[in-house]
Protein backbone atom coordinates (compact mmCIF):
# COMPACT_ATOMS: atom_id res chain seq x y z
CA UNK A 1 0.00 0.00 0.00
CA UNK A 2 1.38 3.41 -1.01
CA UNK A 3 1.74 5.78 1.95
CA UNK A 4 2.10 9.57 1.86
CA UNK A 5 3.03 9.94 5.53
CA UNK A 6 4.73 7.34 7.70
CA UNK A 7 6.14 7.43 11.23
CA UNK A 8 9.03 5.06 11.95
CA UNK A 9 9.55 4.39 15.69
CA UNK A 10 9.34 8.10 16.53
CA UNK A 11 9.93 9.32 20.07
CA UNK A 12 9.79 12.90 21.33
CA UNK A 13 9.86 14.34 24.81
CA UNK A 14 9.35 17.68 26.54
CA UNK A 15 11.53 17.94 29.63
CA UNK A 16 10.96 14.56 31.35
CA UNK A 17 7.61 13.72 29.72
CA UNK A 18 7.38 11.62 26.57
CA UNK A 19 4.96 13.12 24.04
CA UNK A 20 5.57 10.24 21.60
CA UNK A 21 7.00 6.87 22.57
CA UNK A 22 8.33 4.71 19.73
CA UNK A 23 5.33 5.61 17.56
CA UNK A 24 4.91 3.96 14.15
CA UNK A 25 1.89 4.50 11.91
CA UNK A 26 1.01 5.33 8.31
CA UNK A 27 -1.35 7.47 6.25
CA UNK A 28 -2.30 5.59 3.08
CA UNK A 29 -2.60 7.39 -0.25
CA UNK A 30 -6.21 8.23 -1.03
CA UNK A 31 -7.28 7.97 2.62
CA UNK A 32 -8.82 10.34 5.14
CA UNK A 33 -7.00 9.33 8.31
CA UNK A 34 -8.31 10.31 11.75
CA UNK A 35 -5.60 10.86 14.35
CA UNK A 36 -7.45 10.30 17.63
CA UNK A 37 -6.51 10.31 21.27
CA UNK A 38 -7.27 12.00 24.59
CA UNK A 39 -5.65 15.31 25.56
CA UNK A 40 -1.90 14.86 25.85
CA UNK A 41 -1.85 11.73 23.71
CA UNK A 42 0.74 13.21 21.32
CA UNK A 43 -1.46 14.16 18.34
CA UNK A 44 -0.28 17.74 17.85
CA UNK A 45 3.33 16.75 18.51
CA UNK A 46 3.08 14.13 15.76
CA UNK A 47 1.76 16.68 13.26
CA UNK A 48 4.47 19.21 14.16
CA UNK A 49 7.15 16.57 13.62
CA UNK A 50 5.62 15.68 10.25
CA UNK A 51 5.85 19.35 9.23
CA UNK A 52 9.42 19.65 10.59
CA UNK A 53 8.31 22.27 13.12
CA UNK A 54 10.00 20.21 15.83
CA UNK A 55 12.59 17.43 15.63
CA UNK A 56 12.05 13.92 17.02
CA UNK A 57 14.25 12.60 19.82
CA UNK A 58 14.64 9.37 17.82
CA UNK A 59 13.15 7.69 14.77
CA UNK A 60 12.09 9.50 11.60
CA UNK A 61 9.06 10.51 9.55
CA UNK A 62 8.68 10.06 5.79
CA UNK A 63 6.50 12.67 4.07
CA UNK A 64 5.74 12.25 0.36
CA UNK A 65 8.77 9.98 0.11
CA UNK A 66 11.12 12.45 1.84
CA UNK A 67 12.51 12.52 5.38
CA UNK A 68 10.57 15.31 7.13
CA UNK A 69 13.86 16.86 8.29
CA UNK A 70 15.00 17.30 4.69
CA UNK A 71 11.91 18.68 2.96
CA UNK A 72 12.60 21.32 0.33
CA UNK A 73 10.22 24.06 -0.91
CA UNK A 74 8.91 21.86 -3.72
CA UNK A 75 7.88 19.19 -1.22
CA UNK A 76 6.27 21.77 1.05
CA UNK A 77 4.23 23.04 -1.91
CA UNK A 78 2.55 19.62 -2.02
CA UNK A 79 1.41 19.83 1.62
CA UNK A 80 -1.52 21.79 3.06
CA UNK A 81 -1.91 22.68 6.73
CA UNK A 82 -4.87 24.16 8.61
CA UNK A 83 -5.03 24.39 12.41
CA UNK A 84 -7.39 25.79 14.98
CA UNK A 85 -6.15 29.22 16.02
CA UNK A 86 -3.54 29.48 13.27
CA UNK A 87 -2.11 32.94 12.56
CA UNK A 88 -3.59 34.72 9.55
CA UNK A 89 -2.80 38.20 8.16
CA UNK A 90 -5.91 39.74 9.70
CA UNK A 91 -5.34 43.14 8.08
CA UNK A 92 -5.84 41.60 4.62
CA UNK A 93 -9.14 41.19 2.82
CA UNK A 94 -10.00 37.74 1.49
CA UNK A 95 -9.12 38.91 -2.02
CA UNK A 96 -5.74 40.13 -0.80
CA UNK A 97 -5.11 36.99 1.23
CA UNK A 98 -5.82 34.56 -1.62
CA UNK A 99 -3.97 36.84 -4.05
CA UNK A 100 -0.96 36.76 -1.74
CA UNK A 101 -1.09 32.92 -1.54
CA UNK A 102 -1.67 32.30 -5.25
CA UNK A 103 1.87 32.95 -6.60
CA UNK A 104 3.44 30.72 -3.94
CA UNK A 105 1.99 27.58 -5.53
CA UNK A 106 2.57 26.87 -9.23
CA UNK A 107 -0.19 24.26 -9.17
CA UNK A 108 -2.82 26.73 -7.91
CA UNK A 109 -6.22 25.93 -9.49
CA UNK A 110 -7.96 29.26 -10.10
CA UNK A 111 -11.20 27.63 -11.19
CA UNK A 112 -11.28 25.51 -8.04
CA UNK A 113 -10.55 28.64 -5.97
CA UNK A 114 -13.67 30.27 -7.47
CA UNK A 115 -15.69 27.14 -6.66
CA UNK A 116 -14.49 27.12 -3.06
CA UNK A 117 -15.16 30.83 -2.57
CA UNK A 118 -18.70 30.39 -3.84
CA UNK A 119 -19.28 27.26 -1.79
CA UNK A 120 -17.89 28.83 1.39
CA UNK A 121 -19.59 32.21 0.72
CA UNK A 122 -16.39 34.17 1.24
CA UNK A 123 -16.84 37.93 0.58
CA UNK A 124 -13.70 39.12 -1.20
CA UNK A 125 -13.77 42.68 0.19
CA UNK A 126 -14.08 41.68 3.85
CA UNK A 127 -10.99 41.83 6.05
CA UNK A 128 -10.06 38.63 7.83
CA UNK A 129 -10.23 40.39 11.20
CA UNK A 130 -13.91 41.14 10.60
CA UNK A 131 -14.83 37.53 9.81
CA UNK A 132 -16.36 35.08 12.24
CA UNK A 133 -14.28 32.18 13.53
CA UNK A 134 -15.97 29.84 11.07
CA UNK A 135 -15.39 32.14 8.11
CA UNK A 136 -11.70 32.46 8.96
CA UNK A 137 -11.37 28.68 9.05
CA UNK A 138 -13.10 28.46 5.66
CA UNK A 139 -10.76 31.12 4.24
CA UNK A 140 -7.76 29.18 5.56
CA UNK A 141 -9.11 25.95 4.08
CA UNK A 142 -9.75 27.61 0.70
CA UNK A 143 -6.17 28.91 0.68
CA UNK A 144 -4.78 25.36 0.90
CA UNK A 145 -7.37 23.39 -1.06
CA UNK A 146 -7.00 25.71 -4.05
CA UNK A 147 -3.51 24.40 -4.85
CA UNK A 148 -4.74 20.80 -4.52
CA UNK A 149 -2.14 19.49 -2.05
CA UNK A 150 -1.31 15.80 -2.11
CA UNK A 151 -1.26 15.71 1.69
CA UNK A 152 -3.59 17.87 3.78
CA UNK A 153 -2.94 18.09 7.54
CA UNK A 154 -5.75 19.41 9.76
CA UNK A 155 -5.19 20.01 13.48
CA UNK A 156 -8.51 20.37 15.35
CA UNK A 157 -10.25 21.97 12.35
CA UNK A 158 -13.79 21.71 13.79
CA UNK A 159 -13.10 23.42 17.12
CA UNK A 160 -15.69 26.12 17.78
CA UNK A 161 -17.48 25.75 14.44
CA UNK A 162 -21.27 25.57 14.25
CA UNK A 163 -22.88 22.54 12.53
CA UNK A 164 -23.57 24.37 9.23
CA UNK A 165 -19.99 25.56 8.90
CA UNK A 166 -18.74 22.06 9.73
CA UNK A 167 -20.84 20.62 6.91
CA UNK A 168 -19.43 23.19 4.48
CA UNK A 169 -15.92 22.46 5.72
CA UNK A 170 -16.39 18.73 5.23
CA UNK A 171 -17.85 19.25 1.74
CA UNK A 172 -14.71 21.12 0.75
CA UNK A 173 -12.56 18.24 1.97
CA UNK A 174 -14.57 15.64 0.10
CA UNK A 175 -14.22 17.72 -3.07
CA UNK A 176 -10.58 16.64 -3.23
CA UNK A 177 -11.01 13.07 -2.05
CA UNK A 178 -11.53 11.79 -5.60
CA UNK A 179 -7.82 12.23 -6.30
CA UNK A 180 -6.00 8.90 -5.92
CA UNK A 181 -2.84 10.59 -4.63
CA UNK A 182 -4.63 12.84 -2.15
CA UNK A 183 -4.64 12.07 1.59
CA UNK A 184 -5.98 13.91 4.62
CA UNK A 185 -4.86 13.64 8.25
CA UNK A 186 -7.43 15.00 10.71
CA UNK A 187 -6.54 15.40 14.37
CA UNK A 188 -9.77 16.07 16.24
CA UNK A 189 -11.62 15.66 19.51
CA UNK A 190 -14.92 15.75 17.59
CA UNK A 191 -15.27 12.04 16.95
CA UNK A 192 -18.76 12.31 15.43
CA UNK A 193 -17.47 14.54 12.64
CA UNK A 194 -14.38 12.40 12.11
CA UNK A 195 -16.64 9.32 11.93
CA UNK A 196 -18.33 10.89 8.88
CA UNK A 197 -15.01 11.41 7.14
CA UNK A 198 -12.40 8.88 8.12
CA UNK A 199 -11.64 5.60 6.38
CA UNK A 200 -8.44 4.98 8.35
CA UNK A 201 -7.95 5.31 12.11
CA UNK A 202 -4.81 5.94 14.17
CA UNK A 203 -5.36 5.99 17.93
CA UNK A 204 -2.70 7.43 20.23
CA UNK A 205 -2.66 7.11 24.01
CA UNK A 206 0.16 8.37 26.24
CA UNK A 207 2.33 8.80 23.17
CA UNK A 208 1.93 5.18 22.05
CA UNK A 209 0.13 3.93 18.95
CA UNK A 210 -2.80 1.78 20.08
CA UNK A 211 -4.47 1.28 16.69
CA UNK A 212 -3.48 1.85 13.06
CA UNK A 213 -6.13 0.29 10.87
CA UNK A 214 -8.72 0.66 8.13
CA UNK A 215 -11.86 2.09 9.78
CA UNK A 216 -14.26 -0.45 8.30
CA UNK A 217 -12.12 -3.41 9.33
CA UNK A 218 -11.53 -1.90 12.77
CA UNK A 219 -15.24 -1.46 13.48
CA UNK A 220 -16.00 -4.90 12.06
CA UNK A 221 -13.75 -6.67 14.60
CA UNK A 222 -15.08 -4.79 17.65
CA UNK A 223 -18.41 -5.75 19.18
CA UNK A 224 -20.31 -4.68 22.29
CA UNK A 225 -21.42 -7.74 24.25
CA UNK A 226 -24.17 -7.87 26.90
CA UNK A 227 -24.53 -10.88 29.16
CA UNK A 228 -27.32 -11.44 31.70
CA UNK A 229 -26.27 -13.61 34.66
CA UNK A 230 -28.53 -16.03 36.48
CA UNK A 231 -29.22 -14.92 40.05
CA UNK A 232 -27.10 -17.72 41.55
CA UNK A 233 -23.82 -16.48 39.98
CA UNK A 234 -22.33 -14.19 42.62
CA UNK A 235 -19.13 -12.91 40.92
CA UNK A 236 -17.79 -12.35 37.43
CA UNK A 237 -15.08 -14.86 36.42
CA UNK A 238 -11.90 -13.71 34.64
CA UNK A 239 -12.66 -12.68 31.07
CA UNK A 240 -10.98 -13.86 27.88
CA UNK A 241 -8.04 -11.92 26.39
CA UNK A 242 -9.36 -9.11 24.19
CA UNK A 243 -12.55 -8.65 26.21
CA UNK A 244 -12.03 -5.08 27.41
CA UNK A 245 -13.80 -2.22 29.17
CA UNK A 246 -16.00 -4.54 31.24
CA UNK A 247 -18.72 -2.96 33.38
CA UNK A 248 -21.47 -4.62 35.42
CA UNK A 249 -24.80 -3.28 36.63
CA UNK A 250 -26.79 -5.68 38.73
CA UNK A 251 -26.86 -8.95 36.80
CA UNK A 252 -25.96 -7.29 33.47
CA UNK A 253 -22.35 -7.41 32.26
CA UNK A 254 -21.18 -5.29 29.33
CA UNK A 255 -17.80 -5.50 27.64
CA UNK A 256 -16.16 -4.97 24.24
CA UNK A 257 -14.74 -7.89 22.29
CA UNK A 258 -11.80 -6.21 20.55
CA UNK A 259 -11.05 -9.10 18.18
CA UNK A 260 -14.45 -10.57 17.47
CA UNK A 261 -14.60 -13.85 15.57
CA UNK A 262 -17.84 -15.72 16.11
CA UNK A 263 -16.48 -19.28 16.50
CA UNK A 264 -13.76 -18.28 18.96
CA UNK A 265 -16.16 -15.99 20.80
CA UNK A 266 -18.78 -18.76 21.19
CA UNK A 267 -16.17 -21.19 22.50
CA UNK A 268 -14.97 -18.65 25.08
CA UNK A 269 -18.53 -17.94 26.20
CA UNK A 270 -19.26 -21.64 26.69
CA UNK A 271 -16.02 -22.05 28.62
CA UNK A 272 -16.32 -18.99 30.87
CA UNK A 273 -20.12 -18.72 31.19
CA UNK A 274 -21.45 -22.27 30.66
CA UNK A 275 -24.97 -21.67 32.00
CA UNK A 276 -26.02 -18.25 30.72
CA UNK A 277 -28.50 -17.32 27.98
CA UNK A 278 -27.24 -16.32 24.53
CA UNK A 279 -25.35 -13.00 24.80
CA UNK A 280 -26.54 -9.94 22.90
CA UNK A 281 -23.93 -8.68 20.41
CA UNK A 282 -24.00 -5.17 18.92
CA UNK A 283 -21.79 -3.11 16.57
CA UNK A 284 -19.96 -0.10 18.03
CA UNK A 285 -19.74 3.50 16.92
CA UNK A 286 -16.28 5.02 16.57
CA UNK A 287 -16.86 6.99 19.78
CA UNK A 288 -17.74 3.82 21.72
CA UNK A 289 -14.67 2.07 20.32
CA UNK A 290 -12.48 5.05 21.25
CA UNK A 291 -13.78 5.11 24.83
CA UNK A 292 -13.36 1.35 25.22
CA UNK A 293 -9.77 1.30 23.99
CA UNK A 294 -8.66 4.33 26.03
CA UNK A 295 -10.43 3.02 29.16
CA UNK A 296 -8.77 -0.37 28.75
CA UNK A 297 -5.32 1.27 28.58
CA UNK A 298 -6.06 3.41 31.63
CA UNK A 299 -7.11 0.36 33.65
CA UNK A 300 -3.97 -1.46 32.51
CA UNK A 301 -1.71 1.41 33.55
CA UNK A 302 -3.40 1.74 36.94
CA UNK A 303 -3.16 -1.99 37.68
Coordinates of C-alpha atoms in Angstrom, one line a residue, residues 36 191-192 195 203 219 222-224 226 244-245 247 254-256 282-296:
X36 CA -7.5 10.3 17.6
X191 CA -15.3 12.0 17.0
X192 CA -18.8 12.3 15.4
X195 CA -16.6 9.3 11.9
X203 CA -5.4 6.0 17.9
X219 CA -15.2 -1.5 13.5
X222 CA -15.1 -4.8 17.6
X223 CA -18.4 -5.8 19.2
X224 CA -20.3 -4.7 22.3
X226 CA -24.2 -7.9 26.9
X244 CA -12.0 -5.1 27.4
X245 CA -13.8 -2.2 29.2
X247 CA -18.7 -3.0 33.4
X254 CA -21.2 -5.3 29.3
X255 CA -17.8 -5.5 27.6
X256 CA -16.2 -5.0 24.2
X282 CA -24.0 -5.2 18.9
X283 CA -21.8 -3.1 16.6
X284 CA -20.0 -0.1 18.0
X285 CA -19.7 3.5 16.9
X286 CA -16.3 5.0 16.6
X287 CA -16.9 7.0 19.8
X288 CA -17.7 3.8 21.7
X289 CA -14.7 2.1 20.3
X290 CA -12.5 5.0 21.2
X291 CA -13.8 5.1 24.8
X292 CA -13.4 1.3 25.2
X293 CA -9.8 1.3 24.0
X294 CA -8.7 4.3 26.0
X295 CA -10.4 3.0 29.2
X296 CA -8.8 -0.4 28.8

